[in-house]
mmCIF file of C-alpha atoms in Angstrom:
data_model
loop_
_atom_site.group_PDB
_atom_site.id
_atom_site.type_symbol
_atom_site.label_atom_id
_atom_site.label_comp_id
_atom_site.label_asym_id
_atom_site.label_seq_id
_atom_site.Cartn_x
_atom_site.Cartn_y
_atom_site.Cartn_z
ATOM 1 C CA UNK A 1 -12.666 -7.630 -9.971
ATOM 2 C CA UNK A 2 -9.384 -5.262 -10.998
ATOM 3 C CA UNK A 3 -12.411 -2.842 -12.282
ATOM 4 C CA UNK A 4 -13.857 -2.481 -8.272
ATOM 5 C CA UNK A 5 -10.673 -1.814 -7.211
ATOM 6 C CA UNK A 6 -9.703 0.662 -9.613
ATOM 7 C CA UNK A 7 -13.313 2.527 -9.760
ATOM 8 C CA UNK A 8 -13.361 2.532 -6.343
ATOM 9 C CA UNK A 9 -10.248 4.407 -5.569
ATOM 10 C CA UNK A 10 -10.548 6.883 -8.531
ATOM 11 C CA UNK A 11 -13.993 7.305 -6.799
ATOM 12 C CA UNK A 12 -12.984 7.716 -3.160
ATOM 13 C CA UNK A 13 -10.043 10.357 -4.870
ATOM 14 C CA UNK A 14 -13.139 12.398 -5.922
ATOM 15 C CA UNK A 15 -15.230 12.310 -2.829
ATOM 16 C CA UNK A 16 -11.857 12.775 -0.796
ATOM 17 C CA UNK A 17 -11.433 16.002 -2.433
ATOM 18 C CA UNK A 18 -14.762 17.169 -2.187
ATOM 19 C CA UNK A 19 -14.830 16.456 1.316
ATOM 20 C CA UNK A 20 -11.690 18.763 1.415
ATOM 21 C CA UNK A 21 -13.054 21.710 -0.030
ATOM 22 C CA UNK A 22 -16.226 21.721 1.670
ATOM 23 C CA UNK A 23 -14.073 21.629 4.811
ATOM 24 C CA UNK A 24 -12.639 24.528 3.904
ATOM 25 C CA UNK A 25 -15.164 26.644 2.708
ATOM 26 C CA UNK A 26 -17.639 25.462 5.886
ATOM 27 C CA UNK A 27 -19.763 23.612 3.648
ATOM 28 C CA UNK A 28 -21.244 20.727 6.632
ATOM 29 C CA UNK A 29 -23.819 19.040 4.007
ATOM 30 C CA UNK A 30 -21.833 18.435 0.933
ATOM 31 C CA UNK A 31 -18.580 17.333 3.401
ATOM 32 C CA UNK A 32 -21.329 15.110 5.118
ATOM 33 C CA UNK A 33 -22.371 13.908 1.658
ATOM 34 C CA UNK A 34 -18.702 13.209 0.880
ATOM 35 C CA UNK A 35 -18.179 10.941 4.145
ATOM 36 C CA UNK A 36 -20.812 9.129 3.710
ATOM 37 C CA UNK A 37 -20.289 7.684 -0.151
ATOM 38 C CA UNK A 38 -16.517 7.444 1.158
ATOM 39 C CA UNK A 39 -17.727 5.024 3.983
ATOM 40 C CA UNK A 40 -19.587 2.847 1.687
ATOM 41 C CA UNK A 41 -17.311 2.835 -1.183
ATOM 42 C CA UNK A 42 -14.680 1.745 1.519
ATOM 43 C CA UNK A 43 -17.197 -0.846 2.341
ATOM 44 C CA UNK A 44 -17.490 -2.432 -1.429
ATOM 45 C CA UNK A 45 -13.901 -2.839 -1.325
ATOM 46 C CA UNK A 46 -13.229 -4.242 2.071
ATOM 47 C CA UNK A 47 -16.453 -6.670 1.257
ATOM 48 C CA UNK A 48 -14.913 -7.291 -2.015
ATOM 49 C CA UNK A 49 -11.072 -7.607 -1.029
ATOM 50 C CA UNK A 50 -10.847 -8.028 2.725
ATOM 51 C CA UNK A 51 -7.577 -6.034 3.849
ATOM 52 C CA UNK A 52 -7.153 -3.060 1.582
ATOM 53 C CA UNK A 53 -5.303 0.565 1.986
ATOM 54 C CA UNK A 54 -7.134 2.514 4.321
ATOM 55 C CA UNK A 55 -5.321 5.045 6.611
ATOM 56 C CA UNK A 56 -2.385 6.037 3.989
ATOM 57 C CA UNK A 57 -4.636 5.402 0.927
ATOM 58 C CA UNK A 58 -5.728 8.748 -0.606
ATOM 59 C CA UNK A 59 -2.546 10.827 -0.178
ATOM 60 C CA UNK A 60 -1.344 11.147 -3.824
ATOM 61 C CA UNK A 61 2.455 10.558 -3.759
ATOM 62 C CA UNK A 62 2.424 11.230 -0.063
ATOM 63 C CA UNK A 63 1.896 7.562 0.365
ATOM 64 C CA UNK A 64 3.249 5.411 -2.920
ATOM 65 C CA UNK A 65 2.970 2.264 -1.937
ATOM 66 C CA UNK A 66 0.376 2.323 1.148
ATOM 67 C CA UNK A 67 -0.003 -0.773 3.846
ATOM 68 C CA UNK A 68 -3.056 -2.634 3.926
ATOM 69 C CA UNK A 69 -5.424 -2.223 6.855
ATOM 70 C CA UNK A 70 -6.894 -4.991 8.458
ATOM 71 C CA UNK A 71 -11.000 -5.559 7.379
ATOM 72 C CA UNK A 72 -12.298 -4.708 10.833
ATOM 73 C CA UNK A 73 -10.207 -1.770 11.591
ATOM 74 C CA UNK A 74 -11.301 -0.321 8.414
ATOM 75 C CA UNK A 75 -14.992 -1.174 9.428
ATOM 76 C CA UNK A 76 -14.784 0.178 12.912
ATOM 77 C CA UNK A 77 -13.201 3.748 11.336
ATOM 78 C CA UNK A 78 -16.121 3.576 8.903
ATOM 79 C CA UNK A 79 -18.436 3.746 11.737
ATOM 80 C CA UNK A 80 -16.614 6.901 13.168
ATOM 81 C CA UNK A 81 -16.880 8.405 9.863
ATOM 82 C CA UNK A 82 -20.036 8.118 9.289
ATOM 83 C CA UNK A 83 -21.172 8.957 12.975
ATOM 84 C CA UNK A 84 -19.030 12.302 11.748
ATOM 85 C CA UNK A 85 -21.473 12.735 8.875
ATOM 86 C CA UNK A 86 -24.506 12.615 10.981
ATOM 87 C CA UNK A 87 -23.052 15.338 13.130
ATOM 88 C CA UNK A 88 -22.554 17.775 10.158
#
């Protein structure tokens, strides 16, 4: 399962970065867009793993060696996010 773990974060890295620019150029569909696949690639891991990285995952060399979040925190965020997505 090392290749769900490893897609899944080079994955989120993309959508995290698209999310980012669409931010900032005021782009609501494609940041939406981003959110959304971000939520349920989150999902395939927690489902796969349980606790994973989560609120310091995605922050390059910011974060080297990121703590796990626990599965239901992560799933209770996920909802936020994607409640954020409908609103864009």
């Amino acid at each position: 399962n090392t290749a769900i773990w490893n897609d899944g974060y080079n994955l989120l890295n993309n959508y995290n970065y698209i999310e980012q620019q669409a931010a900032t150029l005021q782009q609501p569909i494609p940041q939406a867009f981003a959110k959304i696949m971000k939520a349920l690639h989150f999902q395939y891991l927690v489902d796969t793993y349980g606790d994973v990285p989560y609120t310091q995952a995605l922050q390059g060399t910011g974060a080297i060696a990121p703590t796990y979040d626990s599965s239901v925190s992560i799933y209770e965020d996920l909802f936020k996010q994607l409640d954020a997505a409908i609103t864009l």
